[in-house]
PDB file of C-alpha atoms in Angstrom:
ATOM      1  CA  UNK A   1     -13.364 -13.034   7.447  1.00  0.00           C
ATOM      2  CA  UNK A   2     -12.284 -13.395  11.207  1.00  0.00           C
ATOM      3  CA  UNK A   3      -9.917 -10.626  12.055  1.00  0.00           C
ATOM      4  CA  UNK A   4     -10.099  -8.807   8.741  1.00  0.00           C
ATOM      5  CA  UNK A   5     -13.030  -6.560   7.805  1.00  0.00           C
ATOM      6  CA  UNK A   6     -13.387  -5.682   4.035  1.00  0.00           C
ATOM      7  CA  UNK A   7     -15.656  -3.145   3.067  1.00  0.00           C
ATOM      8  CA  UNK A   8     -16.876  -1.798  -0.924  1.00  0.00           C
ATOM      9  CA  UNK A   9     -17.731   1.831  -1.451  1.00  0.00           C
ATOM     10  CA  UNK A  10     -18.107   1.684  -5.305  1.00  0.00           C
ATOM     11  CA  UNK A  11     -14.733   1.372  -6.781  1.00  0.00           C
ATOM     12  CA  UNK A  12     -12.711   1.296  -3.805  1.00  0.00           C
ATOM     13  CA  UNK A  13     -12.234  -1.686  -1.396  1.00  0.00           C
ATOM     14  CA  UNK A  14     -11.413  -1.202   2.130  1.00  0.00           C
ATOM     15  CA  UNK A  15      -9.531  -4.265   4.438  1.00  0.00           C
ATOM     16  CA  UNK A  16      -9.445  -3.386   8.176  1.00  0.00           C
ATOM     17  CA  UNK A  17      -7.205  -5.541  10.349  1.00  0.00           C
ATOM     18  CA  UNK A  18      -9.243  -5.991  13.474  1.00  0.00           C
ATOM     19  CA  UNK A  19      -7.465  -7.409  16.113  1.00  0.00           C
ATOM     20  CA  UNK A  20      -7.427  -3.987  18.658  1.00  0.00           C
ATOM     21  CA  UNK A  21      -6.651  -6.534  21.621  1.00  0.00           C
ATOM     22  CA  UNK A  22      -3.420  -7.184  19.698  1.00  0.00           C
ATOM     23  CA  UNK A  23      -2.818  -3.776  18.390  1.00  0.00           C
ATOM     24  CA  UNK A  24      -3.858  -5.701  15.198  1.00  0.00           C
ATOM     25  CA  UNK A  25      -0.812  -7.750  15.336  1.00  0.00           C
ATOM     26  CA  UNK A  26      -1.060 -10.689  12.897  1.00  0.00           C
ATOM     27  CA  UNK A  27      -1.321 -14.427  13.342  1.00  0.00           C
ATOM     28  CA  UNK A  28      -1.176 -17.232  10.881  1.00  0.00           C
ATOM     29  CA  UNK A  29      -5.191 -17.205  10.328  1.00  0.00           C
ATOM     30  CA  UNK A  30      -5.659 -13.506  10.205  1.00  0.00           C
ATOM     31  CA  UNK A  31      -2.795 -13.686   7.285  1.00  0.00           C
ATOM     32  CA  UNK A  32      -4.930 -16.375   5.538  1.00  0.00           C
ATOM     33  CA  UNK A  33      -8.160 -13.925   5.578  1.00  0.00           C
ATOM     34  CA  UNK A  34      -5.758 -10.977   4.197  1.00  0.00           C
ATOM     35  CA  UNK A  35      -4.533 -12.934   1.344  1.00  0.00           C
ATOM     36  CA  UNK A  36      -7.828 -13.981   0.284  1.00  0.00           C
ATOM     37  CA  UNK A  37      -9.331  -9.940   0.769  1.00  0.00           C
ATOM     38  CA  UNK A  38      -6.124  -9.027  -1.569  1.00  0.00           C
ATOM     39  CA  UNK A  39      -6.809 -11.903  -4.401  1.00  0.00           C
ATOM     40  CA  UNK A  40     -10.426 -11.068  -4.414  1.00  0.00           C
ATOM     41  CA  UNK A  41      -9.704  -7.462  -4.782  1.00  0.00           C
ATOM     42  CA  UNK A  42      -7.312  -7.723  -7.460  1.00  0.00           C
ATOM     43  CA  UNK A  43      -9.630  -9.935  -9.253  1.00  0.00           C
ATOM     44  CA  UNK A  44     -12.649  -8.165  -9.205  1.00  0.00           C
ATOM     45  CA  UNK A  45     -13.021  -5.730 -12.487  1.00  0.00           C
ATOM     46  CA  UNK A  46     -15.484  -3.332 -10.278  1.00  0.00           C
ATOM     47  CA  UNK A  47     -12.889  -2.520  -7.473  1.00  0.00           C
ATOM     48  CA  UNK A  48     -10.209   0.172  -8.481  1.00  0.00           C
ATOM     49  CA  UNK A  49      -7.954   1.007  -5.371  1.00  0.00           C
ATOM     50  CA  UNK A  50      -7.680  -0.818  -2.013  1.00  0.00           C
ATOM     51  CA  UNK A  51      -7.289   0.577   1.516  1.00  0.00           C
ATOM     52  CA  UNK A  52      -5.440  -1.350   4.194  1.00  0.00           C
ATOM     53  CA  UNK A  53      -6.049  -0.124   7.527  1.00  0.00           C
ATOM     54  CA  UNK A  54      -6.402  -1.008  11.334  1.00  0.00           C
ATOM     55  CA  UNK A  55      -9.345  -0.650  13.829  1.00  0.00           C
ATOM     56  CA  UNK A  56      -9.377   0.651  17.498  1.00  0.00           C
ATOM     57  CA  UNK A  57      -6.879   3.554  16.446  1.00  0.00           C
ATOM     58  CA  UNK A  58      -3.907   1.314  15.813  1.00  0.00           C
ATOM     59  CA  UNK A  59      -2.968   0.268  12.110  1.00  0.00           C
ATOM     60  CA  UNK A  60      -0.792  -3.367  12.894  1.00  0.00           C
ATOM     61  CA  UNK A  61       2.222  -4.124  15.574  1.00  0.00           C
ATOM     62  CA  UNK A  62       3.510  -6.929  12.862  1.00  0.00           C
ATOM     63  CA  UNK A  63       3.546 -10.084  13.247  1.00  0.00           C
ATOM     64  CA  UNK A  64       1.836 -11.857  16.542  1.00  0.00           C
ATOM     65  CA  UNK A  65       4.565 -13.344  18.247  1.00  0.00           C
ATOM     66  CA  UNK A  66       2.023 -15.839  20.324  1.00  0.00           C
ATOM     67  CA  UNK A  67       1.550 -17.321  16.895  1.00  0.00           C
ATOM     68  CA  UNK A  68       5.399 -17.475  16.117  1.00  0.00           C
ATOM     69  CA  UNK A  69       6.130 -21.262  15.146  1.00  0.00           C
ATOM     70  CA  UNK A  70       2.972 -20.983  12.710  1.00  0.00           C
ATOM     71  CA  UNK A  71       4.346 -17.728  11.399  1.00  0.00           C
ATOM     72  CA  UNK A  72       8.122 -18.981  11.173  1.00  0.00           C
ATOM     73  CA  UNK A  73       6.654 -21.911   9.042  1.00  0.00           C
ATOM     74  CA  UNK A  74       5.207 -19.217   6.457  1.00  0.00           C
ATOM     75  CA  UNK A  75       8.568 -17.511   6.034  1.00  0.00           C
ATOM     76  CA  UNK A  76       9.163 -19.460   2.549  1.00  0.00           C
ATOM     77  CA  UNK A  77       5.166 -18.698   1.382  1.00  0.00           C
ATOM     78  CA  UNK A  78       5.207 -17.119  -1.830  1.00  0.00           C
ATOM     79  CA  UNK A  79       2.909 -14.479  -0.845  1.00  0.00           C
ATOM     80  CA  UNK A  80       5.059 -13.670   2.616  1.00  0.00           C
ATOM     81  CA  UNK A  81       4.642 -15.003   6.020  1.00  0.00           C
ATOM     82  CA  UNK A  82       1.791 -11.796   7.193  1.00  0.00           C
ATOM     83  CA  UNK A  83      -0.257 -13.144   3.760  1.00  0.00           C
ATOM     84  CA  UNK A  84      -0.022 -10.914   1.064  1.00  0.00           C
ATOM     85  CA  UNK A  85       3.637  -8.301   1.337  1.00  0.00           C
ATOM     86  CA  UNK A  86       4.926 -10.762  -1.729  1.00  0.00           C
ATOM     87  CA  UNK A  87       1.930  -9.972  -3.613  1.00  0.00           C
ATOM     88  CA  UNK A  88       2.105  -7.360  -6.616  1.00  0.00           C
ATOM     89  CA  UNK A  89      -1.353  -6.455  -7.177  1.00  0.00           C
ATOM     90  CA  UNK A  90      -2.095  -5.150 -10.720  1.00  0.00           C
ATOM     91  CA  UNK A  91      -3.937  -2.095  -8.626  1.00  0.00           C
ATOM     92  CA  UNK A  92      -3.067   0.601  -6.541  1.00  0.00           C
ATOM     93  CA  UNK A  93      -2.972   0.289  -2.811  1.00  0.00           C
ATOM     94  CA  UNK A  94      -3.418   3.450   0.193  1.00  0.00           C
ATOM     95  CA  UNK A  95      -2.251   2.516   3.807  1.00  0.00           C
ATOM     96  CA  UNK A  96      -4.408   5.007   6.559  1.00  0.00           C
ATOM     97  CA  UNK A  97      -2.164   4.499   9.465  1.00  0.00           C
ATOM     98  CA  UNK A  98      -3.237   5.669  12.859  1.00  0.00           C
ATOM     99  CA  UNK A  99      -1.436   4.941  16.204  1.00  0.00           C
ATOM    100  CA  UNK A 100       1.404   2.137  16.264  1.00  0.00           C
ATOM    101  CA  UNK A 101       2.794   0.699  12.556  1.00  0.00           C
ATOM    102  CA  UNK A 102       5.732  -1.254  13.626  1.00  0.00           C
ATOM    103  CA  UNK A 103       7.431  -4.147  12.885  1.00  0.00           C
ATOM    104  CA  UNK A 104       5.639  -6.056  10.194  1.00  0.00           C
ATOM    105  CA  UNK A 105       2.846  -3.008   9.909  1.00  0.00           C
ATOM    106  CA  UNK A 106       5.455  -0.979   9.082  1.00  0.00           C
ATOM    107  CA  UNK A 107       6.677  -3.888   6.569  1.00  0.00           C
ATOM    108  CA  UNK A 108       2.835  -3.824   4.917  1.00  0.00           C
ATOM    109  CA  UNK A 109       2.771   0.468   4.494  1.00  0.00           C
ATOM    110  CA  UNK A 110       5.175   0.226   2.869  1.00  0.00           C
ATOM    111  CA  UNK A 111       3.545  -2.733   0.595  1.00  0.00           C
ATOM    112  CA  UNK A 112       1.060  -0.133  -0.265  1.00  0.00           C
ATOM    113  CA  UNK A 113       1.659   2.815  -3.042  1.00  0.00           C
ATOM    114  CA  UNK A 114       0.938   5.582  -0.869  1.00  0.00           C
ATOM    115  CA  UNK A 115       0.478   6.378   2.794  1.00  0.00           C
ATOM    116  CA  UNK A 116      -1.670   8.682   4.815  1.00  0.00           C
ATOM    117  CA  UNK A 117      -1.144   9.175   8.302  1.00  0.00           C
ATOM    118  CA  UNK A 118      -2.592  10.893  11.002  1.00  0.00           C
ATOM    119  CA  UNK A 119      -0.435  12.480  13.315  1.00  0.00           C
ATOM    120  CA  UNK A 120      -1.208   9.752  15.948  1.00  0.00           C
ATOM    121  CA  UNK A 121       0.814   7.705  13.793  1.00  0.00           C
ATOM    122  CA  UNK A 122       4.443   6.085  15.360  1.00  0.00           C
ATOM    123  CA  UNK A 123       6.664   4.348  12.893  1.00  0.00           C
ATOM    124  CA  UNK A 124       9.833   1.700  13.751  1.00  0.00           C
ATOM    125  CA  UNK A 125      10.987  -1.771  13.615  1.00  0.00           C
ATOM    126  CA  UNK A 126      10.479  -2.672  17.572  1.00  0.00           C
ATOM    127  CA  UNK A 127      11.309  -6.498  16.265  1.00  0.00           C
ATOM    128  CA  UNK A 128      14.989  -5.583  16.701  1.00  0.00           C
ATOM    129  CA  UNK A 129      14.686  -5.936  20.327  1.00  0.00           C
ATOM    130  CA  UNK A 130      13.673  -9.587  19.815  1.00  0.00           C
ATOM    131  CA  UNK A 131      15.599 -10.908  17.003  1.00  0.00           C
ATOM    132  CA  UNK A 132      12.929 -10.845  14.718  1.00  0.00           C
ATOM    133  CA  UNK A 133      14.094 -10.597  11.112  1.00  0.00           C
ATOM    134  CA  UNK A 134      12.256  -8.320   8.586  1.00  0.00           C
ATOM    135  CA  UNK A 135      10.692 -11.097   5.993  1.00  0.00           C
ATOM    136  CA  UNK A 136       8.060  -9.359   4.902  1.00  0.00           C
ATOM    137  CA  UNK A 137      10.083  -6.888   2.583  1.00  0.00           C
ATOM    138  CA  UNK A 138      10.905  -4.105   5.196  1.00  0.00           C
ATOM    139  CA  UNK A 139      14.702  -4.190   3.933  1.00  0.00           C
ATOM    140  CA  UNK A 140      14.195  -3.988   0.432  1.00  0.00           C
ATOM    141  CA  UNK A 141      10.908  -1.376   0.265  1.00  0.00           C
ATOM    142  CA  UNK A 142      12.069   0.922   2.714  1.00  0.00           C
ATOM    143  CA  UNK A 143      15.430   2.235   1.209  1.00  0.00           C
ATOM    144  CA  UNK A 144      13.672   2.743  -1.825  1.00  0.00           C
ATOM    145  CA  UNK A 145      11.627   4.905  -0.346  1.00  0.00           C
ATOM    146  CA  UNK A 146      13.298   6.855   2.094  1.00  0.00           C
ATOM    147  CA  UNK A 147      17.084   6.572   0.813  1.00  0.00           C
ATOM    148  CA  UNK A 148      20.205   3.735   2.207  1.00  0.00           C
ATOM    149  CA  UNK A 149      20.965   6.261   5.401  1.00  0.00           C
ATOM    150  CA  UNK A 150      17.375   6.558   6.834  1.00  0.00           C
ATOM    151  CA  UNK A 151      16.526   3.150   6.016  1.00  0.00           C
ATOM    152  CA  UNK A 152      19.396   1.704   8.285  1.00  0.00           C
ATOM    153  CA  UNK A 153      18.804   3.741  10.767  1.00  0.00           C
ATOM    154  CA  UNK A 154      15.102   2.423  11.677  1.00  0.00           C
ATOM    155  CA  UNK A 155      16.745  -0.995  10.581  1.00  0.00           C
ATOM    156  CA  UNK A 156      19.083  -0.862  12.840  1.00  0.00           C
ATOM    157  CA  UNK A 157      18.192   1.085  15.497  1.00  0.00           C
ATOM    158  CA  UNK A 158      14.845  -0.288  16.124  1.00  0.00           C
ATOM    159  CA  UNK A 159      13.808   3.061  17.227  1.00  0.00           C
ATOM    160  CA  UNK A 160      10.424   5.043  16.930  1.00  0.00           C
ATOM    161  CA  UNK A 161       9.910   7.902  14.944  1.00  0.00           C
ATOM    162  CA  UNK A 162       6.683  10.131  14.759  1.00  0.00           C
ATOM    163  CA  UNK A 163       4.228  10.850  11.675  1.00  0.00           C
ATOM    164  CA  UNK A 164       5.836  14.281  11.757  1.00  0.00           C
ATOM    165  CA  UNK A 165       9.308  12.961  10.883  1.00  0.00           C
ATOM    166  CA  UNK A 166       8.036  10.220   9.441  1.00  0.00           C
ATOM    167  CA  UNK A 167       6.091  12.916   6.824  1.00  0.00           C
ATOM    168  CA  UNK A 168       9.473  15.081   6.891  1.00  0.00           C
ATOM    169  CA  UNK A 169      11.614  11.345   5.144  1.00  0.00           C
ATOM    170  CA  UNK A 170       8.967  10.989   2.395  1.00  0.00           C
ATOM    171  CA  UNK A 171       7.784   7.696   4.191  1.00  0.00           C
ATOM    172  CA  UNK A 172       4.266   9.253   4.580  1.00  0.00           C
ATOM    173  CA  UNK A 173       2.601  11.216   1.631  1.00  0.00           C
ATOM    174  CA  UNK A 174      -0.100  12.937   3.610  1.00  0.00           C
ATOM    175  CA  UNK A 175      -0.079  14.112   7.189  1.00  0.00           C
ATOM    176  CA  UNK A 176      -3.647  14.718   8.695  1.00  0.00           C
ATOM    177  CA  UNK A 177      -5.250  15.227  11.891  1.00  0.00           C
ATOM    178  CA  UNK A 178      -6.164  12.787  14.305  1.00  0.00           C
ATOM    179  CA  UNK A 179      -9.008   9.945  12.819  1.00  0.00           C
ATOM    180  CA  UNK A 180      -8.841  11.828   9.627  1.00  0.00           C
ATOM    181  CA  UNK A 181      -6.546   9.052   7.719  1.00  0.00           C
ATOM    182  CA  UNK A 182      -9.114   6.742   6.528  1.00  0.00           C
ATOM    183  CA  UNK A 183     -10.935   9.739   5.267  1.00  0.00           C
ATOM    184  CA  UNK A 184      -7.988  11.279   3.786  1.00  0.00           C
ATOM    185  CA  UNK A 185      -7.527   7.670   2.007  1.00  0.00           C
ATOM    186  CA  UNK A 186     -10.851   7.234   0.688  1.00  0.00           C
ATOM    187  CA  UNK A 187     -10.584  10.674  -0.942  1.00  0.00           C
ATOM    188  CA  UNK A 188      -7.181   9.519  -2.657  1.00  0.00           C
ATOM    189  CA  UNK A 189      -8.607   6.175  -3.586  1.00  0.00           C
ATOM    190  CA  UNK A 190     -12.073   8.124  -5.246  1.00  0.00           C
ATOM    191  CA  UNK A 191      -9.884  10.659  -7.343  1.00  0.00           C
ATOM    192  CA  UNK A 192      -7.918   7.827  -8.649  1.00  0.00           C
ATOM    193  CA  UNK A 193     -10.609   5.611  -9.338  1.00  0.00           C
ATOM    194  CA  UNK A 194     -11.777   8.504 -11.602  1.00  0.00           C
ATOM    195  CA  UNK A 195      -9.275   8.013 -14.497  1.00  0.00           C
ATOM    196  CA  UNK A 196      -8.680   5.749 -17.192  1.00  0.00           C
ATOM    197  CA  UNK A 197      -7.503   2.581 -15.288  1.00  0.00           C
ATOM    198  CA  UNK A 198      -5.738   0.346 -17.661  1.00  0.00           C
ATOM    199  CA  UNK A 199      -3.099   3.669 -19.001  1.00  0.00           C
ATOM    200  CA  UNK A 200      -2.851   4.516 -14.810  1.00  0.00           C
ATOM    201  CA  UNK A 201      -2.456   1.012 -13.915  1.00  0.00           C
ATOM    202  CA  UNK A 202       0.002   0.414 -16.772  1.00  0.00           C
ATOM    203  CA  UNK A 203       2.349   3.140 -15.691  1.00  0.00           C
ATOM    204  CA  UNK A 204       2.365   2.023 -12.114  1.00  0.00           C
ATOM    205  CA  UNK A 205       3.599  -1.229 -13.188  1.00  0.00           C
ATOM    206  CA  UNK A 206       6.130   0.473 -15.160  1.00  0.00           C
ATOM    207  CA  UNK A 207       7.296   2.327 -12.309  1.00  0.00           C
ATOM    208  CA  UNK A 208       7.888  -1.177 -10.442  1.00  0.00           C
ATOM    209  CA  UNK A 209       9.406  -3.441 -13.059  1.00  0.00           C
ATOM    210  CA  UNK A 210      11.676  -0.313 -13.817  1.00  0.00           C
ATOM    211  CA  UNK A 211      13.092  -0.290 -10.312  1.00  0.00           C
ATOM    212  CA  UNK A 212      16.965  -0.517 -10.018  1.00  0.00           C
ATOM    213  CA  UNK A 213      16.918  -1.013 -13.954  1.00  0.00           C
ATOM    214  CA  UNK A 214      19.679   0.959 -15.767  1.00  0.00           C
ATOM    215  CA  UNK A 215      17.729   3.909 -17.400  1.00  0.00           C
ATOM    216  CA  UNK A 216      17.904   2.615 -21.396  1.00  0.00           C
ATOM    217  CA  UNK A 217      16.224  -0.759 -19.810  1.00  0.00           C
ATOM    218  CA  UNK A 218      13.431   1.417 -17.802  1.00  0.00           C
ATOM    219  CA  UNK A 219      12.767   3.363 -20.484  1.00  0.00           C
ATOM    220  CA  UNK A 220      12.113   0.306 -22.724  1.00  0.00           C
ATOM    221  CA  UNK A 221       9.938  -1.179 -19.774  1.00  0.00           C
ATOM    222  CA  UNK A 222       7.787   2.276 -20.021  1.00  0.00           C
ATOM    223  CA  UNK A 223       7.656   2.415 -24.082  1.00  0.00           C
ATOM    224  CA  UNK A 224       6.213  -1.161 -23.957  1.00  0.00           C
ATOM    225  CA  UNK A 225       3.419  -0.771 -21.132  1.00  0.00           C
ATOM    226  CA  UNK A 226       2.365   2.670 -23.076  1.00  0.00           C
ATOM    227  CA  UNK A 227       2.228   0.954 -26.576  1.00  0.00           C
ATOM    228  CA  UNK A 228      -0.223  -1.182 -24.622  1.00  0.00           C
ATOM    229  CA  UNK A 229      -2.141   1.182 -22.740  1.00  0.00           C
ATOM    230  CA  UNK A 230      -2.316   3.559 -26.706  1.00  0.00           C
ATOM    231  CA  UNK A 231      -3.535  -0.422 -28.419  1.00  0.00           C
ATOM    232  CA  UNK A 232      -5.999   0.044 -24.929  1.00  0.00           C
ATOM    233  CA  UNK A 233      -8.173   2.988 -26.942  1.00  0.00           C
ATOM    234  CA  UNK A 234      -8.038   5.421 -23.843  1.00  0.00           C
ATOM    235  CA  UNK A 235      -5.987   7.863 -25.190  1.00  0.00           C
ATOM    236  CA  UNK A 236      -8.559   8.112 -27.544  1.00  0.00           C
ATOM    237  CA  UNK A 237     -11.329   8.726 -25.447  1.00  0.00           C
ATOM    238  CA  UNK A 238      -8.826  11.517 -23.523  1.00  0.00           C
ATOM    239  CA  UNK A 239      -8.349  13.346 -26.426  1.00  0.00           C
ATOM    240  CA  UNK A 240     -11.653  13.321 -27.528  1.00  0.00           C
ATOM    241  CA  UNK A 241     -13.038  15.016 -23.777  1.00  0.00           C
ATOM    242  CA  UNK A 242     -10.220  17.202 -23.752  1.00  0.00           C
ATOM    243  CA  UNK A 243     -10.776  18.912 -26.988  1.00  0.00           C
ATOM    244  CA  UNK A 244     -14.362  19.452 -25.460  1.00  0.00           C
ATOM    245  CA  UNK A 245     -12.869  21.282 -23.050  1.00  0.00           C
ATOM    246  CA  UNK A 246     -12.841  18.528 -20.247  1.00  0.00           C
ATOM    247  CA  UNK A 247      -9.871  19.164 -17.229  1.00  0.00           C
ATOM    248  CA  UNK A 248      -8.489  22.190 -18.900  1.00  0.00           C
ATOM    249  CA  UNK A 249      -6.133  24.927 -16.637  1.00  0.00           C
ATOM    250  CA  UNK A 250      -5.195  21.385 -14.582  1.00  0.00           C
ATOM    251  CA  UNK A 251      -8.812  20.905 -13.120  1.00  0.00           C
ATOM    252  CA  UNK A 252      -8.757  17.219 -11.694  1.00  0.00           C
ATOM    253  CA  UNK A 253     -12.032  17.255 -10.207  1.00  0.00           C
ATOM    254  CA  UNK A 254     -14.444  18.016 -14.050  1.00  0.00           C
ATOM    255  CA  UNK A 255     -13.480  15.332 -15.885  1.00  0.00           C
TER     256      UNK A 255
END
């Protein structure tokens, strides 16, 4: 699809932004491709996680401000002006970041679940020196993840921070070597892909519509989504391995 190469490897999808002459910055058509990877992806009953990711070491420097007037026109899209960062998939999502994951890259890490980073990896919002506003959910996912101070700090600072520090916030989960990310990802994306997906995908969602709800509200949004994953039959099928002795003594890998 252009600038975006997807790539199956049995349950897990892979979409590589591949712009490297750009430091995979994004322009109106490469956000077209994205959006359709992300809707076929989320559609597809065979594919279990996704993995967004850059090529030529870099993961995305945002938006591509050659393209600006077509990307200021999709500022009121649905799905966000870089494609997809409105999108709530019903499936989990791993960002392997290498090199620069600023501006609106940083804005589509944090899209995902979970991030991996190698320690290549530099995180910020260099838009600030431009006047480019965050509109692809940077303000809102951000302090959710890292905490109010933090978050205006790289807001409002515009200022660069490394995977090491960036690891240190919370903003990264895992912190590998150099060109190990997508590898780290993939490993992620194939032990998740090896549970029951509609109880794991249920909870996620959970975890989401939950999100600044007063705790007696969240904990109603959680009761619901597991009386559906229990009418689901999984638990069933759980209970029926583990008495065989499937995963005991918190074994993750035999089960």
């Amino acid at each position: 699809m252009g600038n975006v190469i997807t790539e199956r490897r049995g349950h897990v999808f892979i979409v590589m932004i591949s712009r490297p002459e750009r430091r995979n910055a994004i322009d109106a058509n490469t956000a077209e491709d994205l959006f359709r990877a992300w809707r076929y992806f989320d559609g597809d009953p065979d594919l279990y996680v996704g993995i967004i990711t850059g090529s030529g070491g870099y993961f995305s420097a945002g938006a591509d401000l050659y393209d600006i007037d077509r990307l200021i026109n999709r500022v009121t899209d649905p799905n966000g002006p870089l494609g997809f960062t409105r999108l709530r998939l019903s499936k989990p999502v791993i960002a392997a970041v290498s090199g620069y994951c600023v501006a609106g890259g940083l804005e589509i890490a944090l899209w995902a679940d979970i991030r991996v980073a190698d320690r290549t990896a530099k995180f910020g919002f260099l838009e600030r020196r431009f006047g480019v506003p965050l509109v692809d959910g940077g303000t809102q996912r951000l302090v959710r993840i890292v905490g109010l101070g933090r978050a205006l700090d790289l807001i409002l600072t515009g200022r660069l921070i490394s995977a090491e520090e960036a690891y240190q916030w919370g903003l990264v989960n895992y912190l590998v070597d150099e060109g190990k990310a997508l590898d780290k990802a993939i490993e992620i994306a194939e032990l998740i892909s090896r549970y029951p997906q509609e109880t794991l995908r249920n909870d996620r969602l959970a975890v989401y519509e939950g999100l600044d709800k007063p705790l007696s509200e969240g904990l109603i949004i959680e009761m619901n989504y597991g009386l559906k994953s229990i009418r689901a039959g999984e638990i069933y099928e759980g209970v029926r391995r583990f008495k065989e002795g499937a995963g005991r003594h918190g074994d993750i890998i035999n089960i």
